[in-house]
């Protein structure tokens, strides 16, 4: 395995693992804060029990995410020194601000975990809200670095391999930052909500139809369903942004080979890049033209508008895009079905619970597929249109050895997290005496 392939593979493995931890670290604190807020409002102890359980899960994902994120930062310097020489000073502010958000999250998570008996109910709940907000901010800030790599901005040019005239706000000037941060954040909530919902659906299938499991399922699906509805809207914003700033990526993920007007949208299909065709696809007339520009008669640039050595891998980009859209659509529909069933008081129907259990990994599958589209679709550029990936990699030849070492690290982290989360899945804990917290002065009016 050559150095470039090994370096790219190592980053792929690292990011694939880290995104799971990061998504849980963003989604779990929101559910935790919602559960405690409902406890403060109603005084029902099962909401407090859910908040305590989700706080422990948040702490685990935070700890594992910290290790995996630290490893990733080392990998950037070890594997991509030429890229870091060029772009380190540009993306550095985004990583620095993400670090501040991370430390704030750590501080408030500590207050939350150890402040149940030491803080007032309102102050304790607000510390949980701060954990959720800082976790979300951490994700948004670190995405700015990747957004700049997708659509670089904020510098005048390149001299002797270094950017000149760099704005201190360069990563936040990228046209892709808003749409990427919106889409990825929403994806984290969808993935976490459905994954947690699957856990409580499984408990209900095993006969645990208590308030703890019903509320756990309801909160998880509330987060997942609301964000699932927002997902297509953020996806539409993303598609139009990609069409404007990264037309080669759009052409690859849609398997659009020939420039033309009134371009159909493909559903499914297997691209044949050698013959510039797509087999077995369903075509929606004028769909891609409308999706990319808002005009069904518009011209959309195809892969034929770009040199062959600047085209992304069409097969991987297209299939990953189809997986992402398919999973996202299925989850949005399932979320609506759940809430219709809940309105009709039939949310515990076995068929629906089985569907929720089967769909529980689809959010993370969509999240991973979306990032594959993002990264593969940018190739062969590490900084789109400015620096090729092959020009940013280390000249050192021992990368395959580090690939093995880091792969073992992430595998160990993944197994450890799975085992620890499994130990947390013990069902409804024995509750303390029910306390009507809504009658205490500290929380009067909460909610």
XYZ file of C-alpha atoms in Angstrom:
447
model
C 0.000 0.000 0.000
C 1.472 3.360 -1.030
C 1.748 6.299 1.364
C -1.142 8.310 -0.109
C -3.563 5.377 -0.002
C -2.539 4.450 3.538
C -2.860 8.057 4.744
C -6.287 8.465 3.184
C -7.431 5.117 4.570
C -6.250 6.049 8.046
C -8.175 9.322 7.966
C -11.251 7.504 6.675
C -11.116 4.976 9.507
C -10.484 7.665 12.121
C -13.265 9.949 10.926
C -15.740 7.094 10.560
C -15.262 6.152 14.229
C -15.016 9.692 15.560
C -18.220 10.810 13.869
C -20.217 8.244 15.828
C -18.813 9.483 19.141
C -19.212 13.121 18.107
C -22.825 12.655 16.989
C -23.770 10.993 20.273
C -21.979 13.791 22.131
C -24.151 16.328 20.344
C -27.475 14.481 20.469
C -27.474 12.906 23.946
C -27.136 16.164 25.952
C -30.221 17.610 24.255
C -32.305 14.581 25.206
C -30.834 14.759 28.723
C -31.835 18.421 29.110
C -35.338 17.762 27.761
C -35.864 14.895 30.210
C -34.788 16.960 33.219
C -36.910 19.865 32.046
C -39.928 17.565 31.984
C -39.060 16.356 35.493
C -38.934 19.919 36.757
C -42.269 20.618 35.097
C -44.154 17.493 36.163
C -42.305 16.066 39.177
C -42.513 12.567 37.670
C -39.426 10.598 38.753
C -39.013 8.574 35.558
C -38.003 11.779 33.733
C -35.268 12.338 36.321
C -34.182 8.720 35.897
C -33.914 9.212 32.134
C -31.883 12.388 32.608
C -29.487 10.600 34.970
C -29.079 7.647 32.600
C -28.504 9.893 29.573
C -26.038 11.991 31.561
C -23.922 8.884 32.132
C -24.123 8.031 28.428
C -23.121 11.603 27.576
C -20.101 11.358 29.876
C -18.983 8.123 28.205
C -19.313 9.487 24.666
C -17.601 12.706 25.735
C -14.615 10.809 27.132
C -14.264 8.521 24.120
C -14.793 11.429 21.728
C -12.036 13.365 23.481
C -9.582 10.513 22.911
C -10.566 9.985 19.277
C -10.525 13.710 18.553
C -7.064 14.076 20.074
C -5.820 11.204 17.928
C -7.250 12.924 14.851
C -5.384 16.128 15.640
C -2.119 14.178 15.796
C -2.939 12.493 12.493
C -3.327 15.815 10.725
C 0.243 16.765 11.582
C 1.718 13.303 11.068
C 0.019 12.396 7.795
C -0.544 15.763 6.133
C 2.383 18.072 7.053
C 2.407 19.777 3.648
C -1.270 20.529 3.914
C -0.828 21.842 7.454
C 2.067 24.046 6.338
C -0.242 25.611 3.786
C -3.540 25.666 5.677
C -2.680 25.266 9.375
C -2.727 28.997 10.027
C -6.072 29.290 8.252
C -8.041 26.476 9.867
C -6.308 26.956 13.234
C -8.831 29.512 14.580
C -11.692 27.090 13.938
C -9.917 24.337 15.877
C -8.997 26.776 18.663
C -12.591 27.957 19.096
C -13.790 24.363 18.979
C -11.348 23.686 21.804
C -12.908 26.468 23.891
C -16.376 25.020 23.270
C -15.049 21.588 24.234
C -13.668 22.889 27.539
C -16.945 24.670 28.303
C -18.771 21.429 27.647
C -16.407 19.611 29.999
C -16.939 22.197 32.753
C -20.717 22.150 32.553
C -20.809 18.371 32.197
C -18.849 18.114 35.447
C -21.299 20.476 37.135
C -24.186 18.450 35.802
C -22.846 15.043 36.814
C -21.845 16.031 40.349
C -24.358 18.780 41.019
C -27.594 16.846 41.461
C -27.587 17.387 45.208
C -25.427 20.520 45.311
C -27.076 22.901 42.809
C -30.586 24.259 42.827
C -32.891 22.375 40.416
C -32.992 25.331 38.013
C -29.198 25.829 38.059
C -28.631 22.124 37.536
C -30.982 22.026 34.559
C -29.331 25.116 33.055
C -25.939 23.424 33.334
C -27.391 20.578 31.253
C -28.672 23.075 28.697
C -25.152 24.529 28.567
C -23.731 21.049 27.882
C -26.127 20.644 24.966
C -25.392 24.119 23.595
C -21.605 23.840 23.877
C -21.648 20.373 22.313
C -23.585 21.703 19.348
C -21.246 24.719 19.103
C -18.217 22.441 19.150
C -19.517 20.556 16.134
C -20.424 23.715 14.238
C -17.008 25.277 14.827
C -14.953 22.260 13.800
C -17.030 21.880 10.625
C -15.790 25.350 9.628
C -12.341 23.856 9.005
C -13.727 21.220 6.664
C -16.017 23.748 4.986
C -12.993 25.883 4.169
C -11.330 22.873 2.543
C -14.466 22.432 0.426
C -14.821 26.082 -0.615
C -11.658 27.989 0.376
C -11.987 31.718 1.030
C -10.364 34.510 3.019
C -6.890 34.657 1.417
C -5.416 36.429 -1.606
C -3.271 33.678 -3.104
C -0.462 31.152 -2.686
C 3.266 32.002 -2.669
C 5.934 29.289 -2.213
C 3.364 26.805 -0.992
C 1.855 29.116 1.629
C -1.322 31.172 1.622
C -0.835 34.950 1.736
C -3.199 37.733 2.701
C -5.045 35.449 5.090
C -8.052 36.803 6.990
C -8.220 35.728 10.664
C -11.845 34.794 9.922
C -11.009 32.748 6.815
C -12.614 29.429 7.861
C -15.830 31.231 8.722
C -15.943 33.025 5.364
C -16.360 29.765 3.449
C -19.647 29.695 1.505
C -20.093 26.073 2.584
C -19.892 26.662 6.352
C -23.546 27.481 7.050
C -25.053 24.683 5.003
C -22.511 22.070 6.149
C -22.872 22.921 9.843
C -26.664 22.972 9.572
C -26.878 19.668 7.721
C -24.343 17.846 9.913
C -25.857 19.115 13.182
C -29.346 18.079 12.168
C -27.945 14.691 11.098
C -26.429 14.162 14.557
C -29.788 14.727 16.251
C -31.585 12.416 13.810
C -29.002 9.654 14.221
C -28.923 9.872 18.024
C -32.706 10.123 18.358
C -33.441 7.048 16.282
C -30.587 5.056 17.855
C -31.902 5.801 21.362
C -35.455 5.183 20.194
C -34.431 1.718 19.047
C -33.139 0.914 22.539
C -36.477 1.785 24.168
C -38.441 0.087 21.389
C -36.487 -3.094 22.156
C -37.293 -2.733 25.858
C -40.997 -2.364 25.064
C -40.879 -5.411 22.784
C -39.519 -7.313 25.781
C -42.571 -6.324 27.805
C -41.288 -3.202 29.543
C -44.251 -0.949 28.839
C -43.640 1.332 31.855
C -43.541 5.129 31.867
C -39.742 5.092 31.769
C -39.567 3.289 28.437
C -42.544 5.094 26.921
C -41.091 8.479 27.821
C -37.610 7.506 26.672
C -39.032 6.481 23.307
C -41.162 9.627 23.108
C -38.322 12.056 23.852
C -35.926 10.290 21.489
C -38.460 10.266 18.661
C -39.441 13.887 19.345
C -35.827 14.956 18.776
C -35.482 12.644 15.770
C -38.802 13.541 14.139
C -38.444 17.315 14.418
C -34.904 17.291 13.062
C -35.889 14.648 10.505
C -38.381 17.109 9.029
C -35.652 19.763 8.871
C -33.248 17.379 7.138
C -34.703 17.678 3.603
C -34.708 21.480 3.917
C -31.049 21.548 4.921
C -30.346 19.041 2.155
C -31.901 21.346 -0.433
C -29.717 24.223 0.774
C -26.678 21.933 0.558
C -27.496 20.798 -2.983
C -27.785 24.344 -4.285
C -24.546 25.338 -2.540
C -22.673 22.364 -4.011
C -24.097 23.103 -7.462
C -22.720 26.635 -7.279
C -19.323 26.059 -5.669
C -18.450 22.402 -6.370
C -20.126 21.424 -9.652
C -17.842 18.410 -10.135
C -19.016 16.999 -6.795
C -22.666 17.502 -7.756
C -22.086 15.796 -11.091
C -20.394 12.849 -9.368
C -22.970 12.322 -6.642
C -25.797 12.564 -9.179
C -23.883 10.507 -11.794
C -24.465 13.304 -14.295
C -21.992 12.718 -17.116
C -23.008 15.138 -19.876
C -23.661 18.859 -19.555
C -27.182 19.744 -20.588
C -30.475 21.410 -19.764
C -33.603 19.927 -18.196
C -31.513 17.236 -16.498
C -33.422 14.386 -14.810
C -32.863 13.386 -11.192
C -31.679 9.807 -10.764
C -32.991 7.504 -8.063
C -30.771 4.482 -7.611
C -28.776 3.153 -10.519
C -25.207 1.959 -10.967
C -22.849 4.430 -12.712
C -20.533 3.138 -15.437
C -17.798 5.774 -15.595
C -15.995 4.020 -18.460
C -19.002 4.465 -20.750
C -20.497 7.570 -19.094
C -23.821 5.857 -18.434
C -26.024 4.854 -15.493
C -27.840 1.551 -15.478
C -31.130 0.672 -13.762
C -31.875 4.174 -12.475
C -35.310 5.721 -12.079
C -35.340 9.147 -13.757
C -37.458 12.065 -12.566
C -37.703 14.486 -15.526
C -35.984 17.858 -14.945
C -35.470 16.955 -11.278
C -31.741 17.668 -11.055
C -32.029 20.990 -12.853
C -34.684 22.072 -10.376
C -32.814 20.690 -7.340
C -29.567 22.413 -8.302
C -30.895 25.802 -9.406
C -34.599 26.094 -8.635
C -35.274 26.207 -12.397
C -36.450 22.980 -14.056
C -35.133 24.155 -17.446
C -31.647 25.145 -16.233
C -28.384 23.776 -17.601
C -26.311 21.665 -15.210
C -22.621 21.012 -15.802
C -21.756 17.352 -16.180
C -18.510 15.458 -15.581
C -17.597 16.063 -19.232
C -16.910 19.693 -18.258
C -13.924 18.633 -16.123
C -10.632 16.910 -16.980
C -10.686 13.220 -16.117
C -7.941 13.634 -13.514
C -10.110 16.176 -11.671
C -13.244 14.057 -11.485
C -14.297 12.457 -8.174
C -14.998 8.739 -7.952
C -18.486 8.581 -9.470
C -19.463 5.115 -8.247
C -18.664 5.785 -4.570
C -20.090 9.329 -4.600
C -23.350 8.310 -6.253
C -23.988 5.193 -4.176
C -23.159 6.983 -0.908
C -25.484 9.832 -1.864
C -28.291 7.388 -2.622
C -27.771 5.635 0.719
C -27.848 8.966 2.566
C -31.021 10.173 0.868
C -32.731 6.788 1.139
C -32.021 6.431 4.855
C -32.973 10.041 5.588
C -36.263 9.743 3.710
C -37.152 6.466 5.428
C -36.422 7.929 8.878
C -38.435 11.085 8.234
C -41.413 8.962 7.164
C -41.030 6.635 10.152
C -40.895 9.573 12.541
C -44.180 10.911 11.163
C -45.771 7.454 11.377
C -44.716 7.167 15.020
C -46.307 10.462 16.003
C -49.507 9.664 14.125
C -49.611 6.343 15.988
C -48.916 8.122 19.295
C -51.748 10.563 18.619
C -53.990 7.535 18.077
C -52.535 5.926 21.254
C -51.086 3.018 19.297
C -47.389 3.781 19.605
C -46.810 0.449 21.336
C -47.964 -1.594 18.343
C -45.465 -4.398 17.872
C -45.061 -3.798 14.140
C -44.167 -0.152 14.764
C -41.739 -1.070 17.549
C -40.046 -3.602 15.292
C -39.775 -0.945 12.572
C -38.174 1.493 15.016
C -35.734 -1.168 16.174
C -34.799 -2.100 12.606
C -34.360 1.568 11.646
C -32.248 2.503 14.679
C -28.856 2.266 12.871
C -30.043 4.050 9.710
C -29.318 7.529 11.079
C -25.660 6.699 11.597
C -25.528 4.948 8.232
C -26.862 8.137 6.622
C -24.384 10.250 8.599
C -21.422 8.168 7.461
C -22.672 8.078 3.865
C -23.104 11.854 3.855
C -19.511 12.401 4.935
C -18.323 9.950 2.288
C -20.096 12.106 -0.305
C -18.517 15.230 1.191
C -14.965 13.885 1.221
C -14.886 11.648 -1.860
C -16.737 14.275 -3.864
C -13.958 16.803 -3.130
C -11.224 14.617 -4.610
C -8.643 14.883 -6.046
C -8.355 18.081 -3.966
C -7.535 18.379 -0.294
C -8.285 22.108 -0.641
C -10.760 22.376 -3.474
C -9.186 23.870 -6.588
C -6.027 24.918 -4.696
C -4.061 21.897 -3.420
C -4.302 18.289 -4.541
C -4.496 15.543 -1.937
C -1.333 13.931 -3.280
C 0.551 17.215 -2.720
C -0.487 17.461 0.940
C 0.532 14.024 2.175
C 3.666 13.187 4.144
C 6.733 11.930 2.243
C 7.443 9.395 5.004
C 6.813 5.816 3.934
C 5.879 4.128 7.224
C 2.210 5.199 7.143
C 0.823 1.624 6.781
C 2.192 0.840 10.249
C 0.431 3.840 11.801
C -2.731 2.840 9.916
C -2.686 -0.477 11.757
C -1.969 1.158 15.122
C -4.685 3.801 14.882
C -7.198 1.267 13.531
C -6.606 -0.888 16.611
C -7.040 2.189 18.823
C -10.378 3.120 17.293
C -11.584 -0.461 17.307
C -10.751 -0.686 21.018
C -12.535 2.616 21.712
C -15.593 1.473 19.792
C -15.782 -1.869 21.619
C -15.247 -0.196 24.991
C -18.007 2.345 24.362
C -20.421 -0.333 23.140
C -19.805 -2.478 26.232
C -20.152 0.451 28.620
C -23.357 1.670 26.962
C -24.668 -1.880 27.078
C -24.063 -1.939 30.839
C -26.127 1.256 31.135
C -29.083 -0.348 29.340
C -30.534 -1.877 32.491
C -34.093 -0.661 32.156
C -35.914 1.630 34.554
C -33.906 2.112 37.782
C -35.530 1.877 41.189
C -36.773 5.424 41.801
C -36.378 7.361 44.996
C -39.484 8.756 46.598
C -41.464 10.955 44.221
C -40.751 14.622 44.853
C -43.035 17.247 43.394
C -40.261 19.652 42.451
C -42.687 22.038 40.824
C -43.749 23.159 44.293
C -40.280 24.299 45.371
C -39.425 27.999 45.077
C -36.306 27.328 43.034
C -38.179 25.892 40.069
C -41.469 27.704 40.173
C -42.444 28.624 36.652
C -39.906 26.365 34.925
C -41.138 25.111 31.559
